Amino acid sequence: MQVDELIDRKELTALLADLVSIRSVNTSLDPDGSEKEISEFIQDYLSSYSILFETQEVWPDRPNVIATIPGRTDRNLLFESHMDTVP
């Protein structure tokens, strides 16, 4: 099976559109910024797929979301990304 067969491009495009439409400006660059809304969106998305996650409140309205998806082996793979944007 090829990767293209595993990806629903419409769903992926809709997810990306939803993510970029959420204002998530870093509070150090804009005092009115917040990552809370995008964090909540990501938590809801993960929950919809029954993916386990936890949050860490690093700064007010700037939480980390850490998801865990069990694999089939004892190897680990880490994806890291920023939720904040610039104005």
mmCIF file of C-alpha atoms in Angstrom:
data_model
loop_
_atom_site.group_PDB
_atom_site.id
_atom_site.type_symbol
_atom_site.label_atom_id
_atom_site.label_comp_id
_atom_site.label_asym_id
_atom_site.label_seq_id
_atom_site.Cartn_x
_atom_site.Cartn_y
_atom_site.Cartn_z
ATOM 1 C CA MET A 1 0.000 0.000 0.000
ATOM 2 C CA GLN A 2 1.346 3.414 -0.971
ATOM 3 C CA VAL A 3 1.287 6.494 1.260
ATOM 4 C CA ASP A 4 -1.130 8.238 -1.118
ATOM 5 C CA GLU A 5 -3.645 5.459 -0.461
ATOM 6 C CA LEU A 6 -3.459 6.093 3.299
ATOM 7 C CA ILE A 7 -4.001 9.858 3.153
ATOM 8 C CA ASP A 8 -7.380 11.499 2.789
ATOM 9 C CA ARG A 9 -6.263 14.668 1.018
ATOM 10 C CA LYS A 10 -9.591 16.462 1.552
ATOM 11 C CA GLU A 11 -9.444 15.790 5.294
ATOM 12 C CA LEU A 12 -5.801 16.850 5.450
ATOM 13 C CA THR A 13 -6.501 20.058 3.524
ATOM 14 C CA ALA A 14 -9.489 20.862 5.765
ATOM 15 C CA LEU A 15 -7.387 20.256 8.888
ATOM 16 C CA LEU A 16 -4.639 22.545 7.624
ATOM 17 C CA ALA A 17 -7.188 25.247 6.718
ATOM 18 C CA ASP A 18 -8.706 25.000 10.194
ATOM 19 C CA LEU A 19 -5.305 25.238 11.883
ATOM 20 C CA VAL A 20 -4.076 28.267 9.934
ATOM 21 C CA SER A 21 -7.381 30.079 10.479
ATOM 22 C CA ILE A 22 -6.861 30.055 14.260
ATOM 23 C CA ARG A 23 -5.013 33.091 15.573
ATOM 24 C CA SER A 24 -2.185 31.760 17.731
ATOM 25 C CA VAL A 25 0.223 34.672 18.118
ATOM 26 C CA ASN A 26 3.055 34.294 20.610
ATOM 27 C CA THR A 27 2.372 36.501 23.650
ATOM 28 C CA SER A 28 5.967 37.729 23.684
ATOM 29 C CA LEU A 29 5.285 39.301 20.268
ATOM 30 C CA ASP A 30 1.745 40.505 20.953
ATOM 31 C CA PRO A 31 0.383 40.966 24.489
ATOM 32 C CA ASP A 32 -3.104 40.088 23.198
ATOM 33 C CA GLY A 33 -1.841 36.841 21.663
ATOM 34 C CA SER A 34 -2.748 33.384 22.873
ATOM 35 C CA GLU A 35 -2.205 29.757 21.934
ATOM 36 C CA LYS A 36 -5.162 28.590 24.002
ATOM 37 C CA GLU A 37 -7.622 28.318 21.107
ATOM 38 C CA ILE A 38 -5.298 26.312 18.865
ATOM 39 C CA SER A 39 -4.367 24.107 21.806
ATOM 40 C CA GLU A 40 -8.041 23.373 22.443
ATOM 41 C CA PHE A 41 -8.592 22.648 18.746
ATOM 42 C CA ILE A 42 -5.698 20.177 18.736
ATOM 43 C CA GLN A 43 -6.973 18.523 21.916
ATOM 44 C CA ASP A 44 -10.446 18.131 20.368
ATOM 45 C CA TYR A 45 -8.925 16.712 17.184
ATOM 46 C CA LEU A 46 -6.833 14.181 19.108
ATOM 47 C CA SER A 47 -9.850 13.208 21.223
ATOM 48 C CA SER A 48 -11.915 12.577 18.097
ATOM 49 C CA TYR A 49 -9.404 9.851 17.175
ATOM 50 C CA SER A 50 -9.108 8.554 20.772
ATOM 51 C CA ILE A 51 -5.457 9.620 20.865
ATOM 52 C CA LEU A 52 -4.105 10.015 24.379
ATOM 53 C CA PHE A 53 -2.616 13.395 25.210
ATOM 54 C CA GLU A 54 -1.673 15.606 28.096
ATOM 55 C CA THR A 55 -1.199 19.330 28.388
ATOM 56 C CA GLN A 56 1.514 21.291 30.149
ATOM 57 C CA GLU A 57 0.794 24.897 31.059
ATOM 58 C CA VAL A 58 4.188 26.468 30.371
ATOM 59 C CA TRP A 59 2.985 30.085 30.454
ATOM 60 C CA PRO A 60 -0.526 31.484 30.798
ATOM 61 C CA ASP A 61 -2.448 30.689 27.572
ATOM 62 C CA ARG A 62 0.646 28.936 26.137
ATOM 63 C CA PRO A 63 0.184 25.224 26.867
ATOM 64 C CA ASN A 64 2.064 22.335 25.320
ATOM 65 C CA VAL A 65 0.014 19.442 23.966
ATOM 66 C CA ILE A 66 1.809 16.100 24.145
ATOM 67 C CA ALA A 67 0.180 13.174 22.345
ATOM 68 C CA THR A 68 1.129 9.519 22.551
ATOM 69 C CA ILE A 69 0.266 6.960 19.907
ATOM 70 C CA PRO A 70 1.369 3.431 20.818
ATOM 71 C CA GLY A 71 3.345 1.632 18.138
ATOM 72 C CA ARG A 72 3.939 -1.956 17.239
ATOM 73 C CA THR A 73 7.580 -2.042 18.349
ATOM 74 C CA ASP A 74 9.674 -0.711 21.199
ATOM 75 C CA ARG A 75 11.094 2.062 18.996
ATOM 76 C CA ASN A 76 10.048 5.671 19.540
ATOM 77 C CA LEU A 77 9.469 8.461 17.079
ATOM 78 C CA LEU A 78 9.027 12.079 18.112
ATOM 79 C CA PHE A 79 7.375 14.828 16.084
ATOM 80 C CA GLU A 80 7.747 18.328 17.507
ATOM 81 C CA SER A 81 6.011 21.451 16.301
ATOM 82 C CA HIS A 82 5.194 24.982 17.372
ATOM 83 C CA MET A 83 1.621 26.151 17.825
ATOM 84 C CA ASP A 84 2.502 29.840 18.003
ATOM 85 C CA THR A 85 2.732 32.191 15.056
ATOM 86 C CA VAL A 86 3.990 35.708 14.495
ATOM 87 C CA PRO A 87 1.724 38.738 13.938
#
